[in-house]
Coordinates of C-alpha atoms and ligand atoms in Angstrom, one line a residue:
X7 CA -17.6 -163.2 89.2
X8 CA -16.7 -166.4 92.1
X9 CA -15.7 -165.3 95.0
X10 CA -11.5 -164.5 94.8
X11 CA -9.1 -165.0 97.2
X12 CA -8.2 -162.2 99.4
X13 CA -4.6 -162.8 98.5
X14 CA -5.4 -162.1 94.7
X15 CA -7.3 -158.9 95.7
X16 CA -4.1 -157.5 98.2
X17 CA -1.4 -158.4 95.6
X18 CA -3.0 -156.4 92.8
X19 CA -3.9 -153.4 94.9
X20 CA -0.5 -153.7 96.6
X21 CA 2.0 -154.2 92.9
X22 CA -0.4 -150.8 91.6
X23 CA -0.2 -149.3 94.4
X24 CA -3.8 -148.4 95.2
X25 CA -6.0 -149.5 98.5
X26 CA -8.6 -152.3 98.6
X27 CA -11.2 -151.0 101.1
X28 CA -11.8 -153.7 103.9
X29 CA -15.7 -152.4 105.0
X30 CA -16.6 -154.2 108.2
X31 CA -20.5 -155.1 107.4
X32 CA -22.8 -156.1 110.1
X33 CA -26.0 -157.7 108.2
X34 CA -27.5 -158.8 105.2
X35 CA -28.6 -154.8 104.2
X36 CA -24.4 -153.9 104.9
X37 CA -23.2 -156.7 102.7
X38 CA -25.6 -155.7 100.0
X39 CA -24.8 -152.1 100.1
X40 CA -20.8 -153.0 100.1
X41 CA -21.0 -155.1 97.3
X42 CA -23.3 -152.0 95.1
X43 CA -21.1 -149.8 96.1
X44 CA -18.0 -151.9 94.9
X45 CA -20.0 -152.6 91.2
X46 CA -20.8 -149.0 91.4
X47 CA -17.1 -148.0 91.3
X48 CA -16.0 -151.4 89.2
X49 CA -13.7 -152.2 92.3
X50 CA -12.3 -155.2 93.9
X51 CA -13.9 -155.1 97.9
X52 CA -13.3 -156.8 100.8
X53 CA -16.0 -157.9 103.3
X54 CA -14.6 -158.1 106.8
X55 CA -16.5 -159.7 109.8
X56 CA -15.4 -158.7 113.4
X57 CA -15.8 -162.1 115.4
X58 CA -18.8 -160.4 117.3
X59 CA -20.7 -159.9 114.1
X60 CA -20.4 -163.7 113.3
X61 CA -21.4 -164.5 116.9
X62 CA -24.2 -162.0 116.4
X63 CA -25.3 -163.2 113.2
X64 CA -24.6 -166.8 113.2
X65 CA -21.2 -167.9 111.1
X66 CA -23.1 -170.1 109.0
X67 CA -25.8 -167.9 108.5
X68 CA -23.4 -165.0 107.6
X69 CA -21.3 -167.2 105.3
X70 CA -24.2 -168.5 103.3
X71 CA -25.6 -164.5 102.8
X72 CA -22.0 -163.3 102.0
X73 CA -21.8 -165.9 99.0
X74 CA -25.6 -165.5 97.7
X75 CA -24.5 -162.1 97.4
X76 CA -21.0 -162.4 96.1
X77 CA -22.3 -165.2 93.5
X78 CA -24.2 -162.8 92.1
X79 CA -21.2 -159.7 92.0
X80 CA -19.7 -158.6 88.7
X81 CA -16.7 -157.9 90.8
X82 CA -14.1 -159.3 92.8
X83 CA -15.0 -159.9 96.3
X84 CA -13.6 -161.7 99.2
X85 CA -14.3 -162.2 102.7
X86 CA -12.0 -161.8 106.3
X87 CA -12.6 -162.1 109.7
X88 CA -10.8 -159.0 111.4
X89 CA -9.3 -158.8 114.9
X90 CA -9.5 -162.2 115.8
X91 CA -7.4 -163.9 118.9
X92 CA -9.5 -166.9 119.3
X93 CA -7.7 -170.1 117.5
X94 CA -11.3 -171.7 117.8
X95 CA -13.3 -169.4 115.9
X96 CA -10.5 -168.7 112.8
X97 CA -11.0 -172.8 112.6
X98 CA -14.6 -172.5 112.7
X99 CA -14.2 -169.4 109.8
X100 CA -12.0 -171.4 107.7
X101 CA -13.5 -174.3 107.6
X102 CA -17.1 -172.2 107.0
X103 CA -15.3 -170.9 103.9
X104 CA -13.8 -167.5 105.2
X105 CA -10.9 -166.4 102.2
X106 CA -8.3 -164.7 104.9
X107 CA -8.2 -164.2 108.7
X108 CA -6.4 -161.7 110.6
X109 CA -5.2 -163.6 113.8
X110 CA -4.7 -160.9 116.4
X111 CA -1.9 -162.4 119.2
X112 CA -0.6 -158.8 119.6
X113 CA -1.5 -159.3 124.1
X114 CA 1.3 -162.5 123.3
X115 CA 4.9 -161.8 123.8
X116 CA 6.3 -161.6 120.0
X117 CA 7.7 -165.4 120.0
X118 CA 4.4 -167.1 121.6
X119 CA 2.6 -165.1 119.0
X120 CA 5.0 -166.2 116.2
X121 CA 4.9 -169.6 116.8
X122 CA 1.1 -169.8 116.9
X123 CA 0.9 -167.3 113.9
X124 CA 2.6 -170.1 111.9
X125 CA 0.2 -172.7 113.1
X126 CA -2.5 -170.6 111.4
X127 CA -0.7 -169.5 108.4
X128 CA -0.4 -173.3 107.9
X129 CA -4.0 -173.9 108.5
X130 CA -5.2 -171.0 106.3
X131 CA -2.7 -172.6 103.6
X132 CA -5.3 -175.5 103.6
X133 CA -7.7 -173.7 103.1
X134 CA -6.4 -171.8 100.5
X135 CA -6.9 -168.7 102.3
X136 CA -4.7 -165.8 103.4
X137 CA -3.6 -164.7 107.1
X138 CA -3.1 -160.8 108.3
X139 CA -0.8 -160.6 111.3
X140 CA -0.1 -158.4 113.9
X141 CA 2.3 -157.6 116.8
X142 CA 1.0 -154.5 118.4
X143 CA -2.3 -153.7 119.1
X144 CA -3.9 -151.0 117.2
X145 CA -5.3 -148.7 119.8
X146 CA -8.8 -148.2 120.4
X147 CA -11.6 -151.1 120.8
X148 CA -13.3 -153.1 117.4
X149 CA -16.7 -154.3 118.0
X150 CA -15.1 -155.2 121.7
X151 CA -11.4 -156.5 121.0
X152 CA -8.3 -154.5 122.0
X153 CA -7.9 -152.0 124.5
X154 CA -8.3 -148.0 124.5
X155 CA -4.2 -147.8 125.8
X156 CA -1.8 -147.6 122.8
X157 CA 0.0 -150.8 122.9
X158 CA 3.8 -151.4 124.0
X159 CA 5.6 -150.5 120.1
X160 CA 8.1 -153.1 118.8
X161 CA 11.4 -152.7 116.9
X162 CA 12.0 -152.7 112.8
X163 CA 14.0 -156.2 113.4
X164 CA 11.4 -157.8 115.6
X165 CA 8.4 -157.2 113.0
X166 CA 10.7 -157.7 110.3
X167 CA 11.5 -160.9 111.3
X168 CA 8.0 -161.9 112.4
X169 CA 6.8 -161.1 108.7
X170 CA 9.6 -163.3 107.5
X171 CA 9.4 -166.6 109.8
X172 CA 5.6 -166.4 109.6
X173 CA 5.3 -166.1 105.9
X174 CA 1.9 -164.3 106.7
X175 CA 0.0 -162.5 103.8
X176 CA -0.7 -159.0 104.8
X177 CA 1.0 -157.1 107.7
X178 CA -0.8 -155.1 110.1
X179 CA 1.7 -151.7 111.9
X180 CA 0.9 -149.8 114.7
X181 CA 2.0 -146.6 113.3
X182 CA -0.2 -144.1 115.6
X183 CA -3.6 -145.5 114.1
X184 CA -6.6 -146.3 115.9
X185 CA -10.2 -147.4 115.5
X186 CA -12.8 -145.4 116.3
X187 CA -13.4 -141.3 115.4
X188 CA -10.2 -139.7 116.1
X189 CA -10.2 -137.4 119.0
X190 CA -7.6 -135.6 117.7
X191 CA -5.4 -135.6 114.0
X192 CA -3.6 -138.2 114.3
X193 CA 0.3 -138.4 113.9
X194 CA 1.0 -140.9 111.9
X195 CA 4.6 -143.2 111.1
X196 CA 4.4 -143.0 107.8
X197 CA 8.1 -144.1 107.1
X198 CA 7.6 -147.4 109.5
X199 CA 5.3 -148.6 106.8
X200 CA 8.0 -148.0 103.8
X201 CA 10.4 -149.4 105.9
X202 CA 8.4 -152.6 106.4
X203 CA 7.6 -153.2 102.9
X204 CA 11.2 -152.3 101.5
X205 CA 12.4 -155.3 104.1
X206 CA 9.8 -157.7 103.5
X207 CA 7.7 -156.6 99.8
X208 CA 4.8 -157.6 101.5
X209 CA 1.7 -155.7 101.3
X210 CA 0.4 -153.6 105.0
X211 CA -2.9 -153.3 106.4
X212 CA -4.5 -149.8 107.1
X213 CA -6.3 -150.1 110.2
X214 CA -8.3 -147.2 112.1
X215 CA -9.1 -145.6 108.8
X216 CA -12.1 -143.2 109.5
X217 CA -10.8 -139.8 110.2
X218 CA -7.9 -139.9 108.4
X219 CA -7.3 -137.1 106.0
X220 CA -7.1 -137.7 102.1
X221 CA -3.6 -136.7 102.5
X222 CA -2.7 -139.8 104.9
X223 CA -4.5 -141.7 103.0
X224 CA -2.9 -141.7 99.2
X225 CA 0.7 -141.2 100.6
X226 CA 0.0 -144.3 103.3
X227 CA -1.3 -146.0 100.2
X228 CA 1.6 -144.9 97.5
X229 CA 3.9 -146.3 100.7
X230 CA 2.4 -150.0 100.4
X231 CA -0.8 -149.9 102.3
X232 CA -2.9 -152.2 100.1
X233 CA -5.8 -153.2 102.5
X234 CA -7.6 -150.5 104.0
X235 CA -10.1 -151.0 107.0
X236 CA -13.3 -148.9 107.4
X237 CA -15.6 -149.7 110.3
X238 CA -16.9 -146.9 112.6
X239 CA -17.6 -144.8 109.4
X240 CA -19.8 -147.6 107.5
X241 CA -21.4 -147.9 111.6
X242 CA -22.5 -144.3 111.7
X243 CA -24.0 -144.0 108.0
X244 CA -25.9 -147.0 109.1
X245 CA -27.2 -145.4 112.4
X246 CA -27.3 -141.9 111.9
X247 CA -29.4 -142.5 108.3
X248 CA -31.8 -144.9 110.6
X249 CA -32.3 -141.9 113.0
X250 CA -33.0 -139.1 110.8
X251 CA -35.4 -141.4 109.1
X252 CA -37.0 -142.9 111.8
X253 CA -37.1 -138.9 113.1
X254 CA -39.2 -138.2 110.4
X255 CA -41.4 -141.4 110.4
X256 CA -42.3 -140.6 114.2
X257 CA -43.0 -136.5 113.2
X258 CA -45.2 -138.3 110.3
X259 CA -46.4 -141.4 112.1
X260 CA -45.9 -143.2 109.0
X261 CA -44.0 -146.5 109.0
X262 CA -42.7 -148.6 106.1
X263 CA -39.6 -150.5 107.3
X264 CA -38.1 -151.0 103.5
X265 CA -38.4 -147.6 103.3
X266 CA -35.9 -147.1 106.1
X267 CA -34.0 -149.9 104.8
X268 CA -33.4 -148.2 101.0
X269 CA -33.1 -145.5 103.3
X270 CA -30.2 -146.6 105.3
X271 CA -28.8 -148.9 101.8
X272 CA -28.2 -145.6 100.3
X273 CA -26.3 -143.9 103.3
X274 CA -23.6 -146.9 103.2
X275 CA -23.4 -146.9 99.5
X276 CA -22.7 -143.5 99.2
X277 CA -20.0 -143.7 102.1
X278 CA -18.2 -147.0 100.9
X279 CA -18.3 -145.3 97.2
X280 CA -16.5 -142.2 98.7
X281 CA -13.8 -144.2 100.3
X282 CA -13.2 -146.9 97.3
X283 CA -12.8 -144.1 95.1
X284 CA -10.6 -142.0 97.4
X285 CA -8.4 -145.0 97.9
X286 CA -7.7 -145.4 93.7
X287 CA -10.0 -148.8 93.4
X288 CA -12.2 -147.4 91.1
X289 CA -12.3 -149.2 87.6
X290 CA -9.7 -151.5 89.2
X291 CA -12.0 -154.7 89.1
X292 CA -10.9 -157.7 86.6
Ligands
13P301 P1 -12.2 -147.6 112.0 O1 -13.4 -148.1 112.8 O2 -11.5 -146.5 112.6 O3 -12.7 -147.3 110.6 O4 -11.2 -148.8 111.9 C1 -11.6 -150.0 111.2 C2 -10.6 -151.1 111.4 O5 -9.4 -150.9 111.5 C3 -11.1 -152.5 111.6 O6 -10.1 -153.4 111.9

């Protein structure tokens, strides 16, 4: 299966109504896992990069592992760089090859942000690749972009109409989500998101989604929510399984790093598989 355009992936989940998960992978091992985990269930995935994993890993570096590994997938699989508000470095991505970009302006004011929004949807268009927007930030930090405060909310019109005059892709709300472990349930706008895709039929992004309940989830989903971001939940699987293994190795004083690896592979398949089939992609792949 080639590597498919994000766009492909969004509109299909988004017309069916079920949630593409968006797992932000931080290595060679996370990729890997993701893209098991993805033929395990026979869905379409999404591999998202935050821009200090491609600093950390080296774009070209991560580009050329992301499609050794795609090339090989029996599914459909795309790659995005999330939370990004540095024009340099969405070049950089979509000229590496990156299939979508999510070009975070949100600290703009809404106009500056719309007008540079459609200098990159026009770049991405040359690319042939897909752009997420924003307007508010999603509270809590991602790999070191955003800010902890909730952000200032904006009106129905004013998103509407940055949807419309951008023409971007995928649309991402601030609808009481944020990323990180919720430190308590979160109280979600669940009718801002049908409002936004009954205005515009485009398809919203999910962000902030470990810790939500399964609840949240489907009817977030059912509401238009094709995209769906998991990062701190892929993060801890990859940790904690490191720990408790590496726990045991020191009790033992026995150690065999690709045991820890398969070790730490199987943690973040079994997570990624739990959330693709909770979000309806299973047996979804083309
Ligand atoms: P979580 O870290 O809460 O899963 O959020 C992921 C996300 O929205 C990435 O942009």
């Amino acid at each position: 299966m080639p590597i498919v355009s994000t766009k492909e992936i969004v509109d299909r989940a988004f017309a069916d109504r079920y949630g593409v998960a968006a797992f932000n992978i931080l290595d060679d091992l996370t990729i890997d896992a993701i893209i098991a985990a993805a033929e395990e269930e026979r869905a379409p995935v999404i591999i998202q990069t935050s821009v200090k994993t491609v600093r950390a890993y080296g774009r070209n570096r991560l580009i050329d592992v992301f499609r050794a590994m795609a090339h090989d997938a029996t599914i459909p699989v795309a790659v995005h760089l999330d939370h990004c508000p540095y024009r340099e470095v969405i070049t950089e991505c979509l000229d590496a090859g990156w299939n979508s970009v999510l070009f975070d302006a949100h600290e703009l004011d809404v106009a500056d942000n719309l007008a540079q929004t459609v200098e990159v949807v026009a770049e991405a268009r040359e690319h042939g690749a897909a752009v997420e927007g924003e307007i508010e930030g999603i509270e809590g930090k991602e790999d070191d972009i955003g800010s902890d405060e909730a952000s200032k909310l904006q009106s129905l019109e004013t998103a509407v109409d940055f949807i419309r005059k951008t023409g971007v892709d995928v649309f991402a709300p601030a609808i009481g989500n944020a990323h990180g472990q919720y430190k308590k349930a979160p109280n979600l706008d669940h009718q801002r998101v049908s409002d936004l895709v009954e205005a515009t039929s485009v398809p919203m992004a999910l962000h902030g989604g470990t810790g939500l309940s399964d609840e949240q989830f489907r009817d977030l989903i059912a509401r238009g929510c094709a995209k769906v971001n998991i990062s701190t939940a892929i993060k801890e699987a990859y940790m904690r399984s490191g720990l408790e293994h590496l726990k045991e190795a020191e009790e033992k004083n026995k150690w065999d790093p690709p045991t820890l690896f398969a070790f730490q592979r199987d943690a973040v398949v079994t997570t990624a598989r739990h959330h693709i089939a909770l979000f309806g992609g299973s047996g979804k792949a083309w």
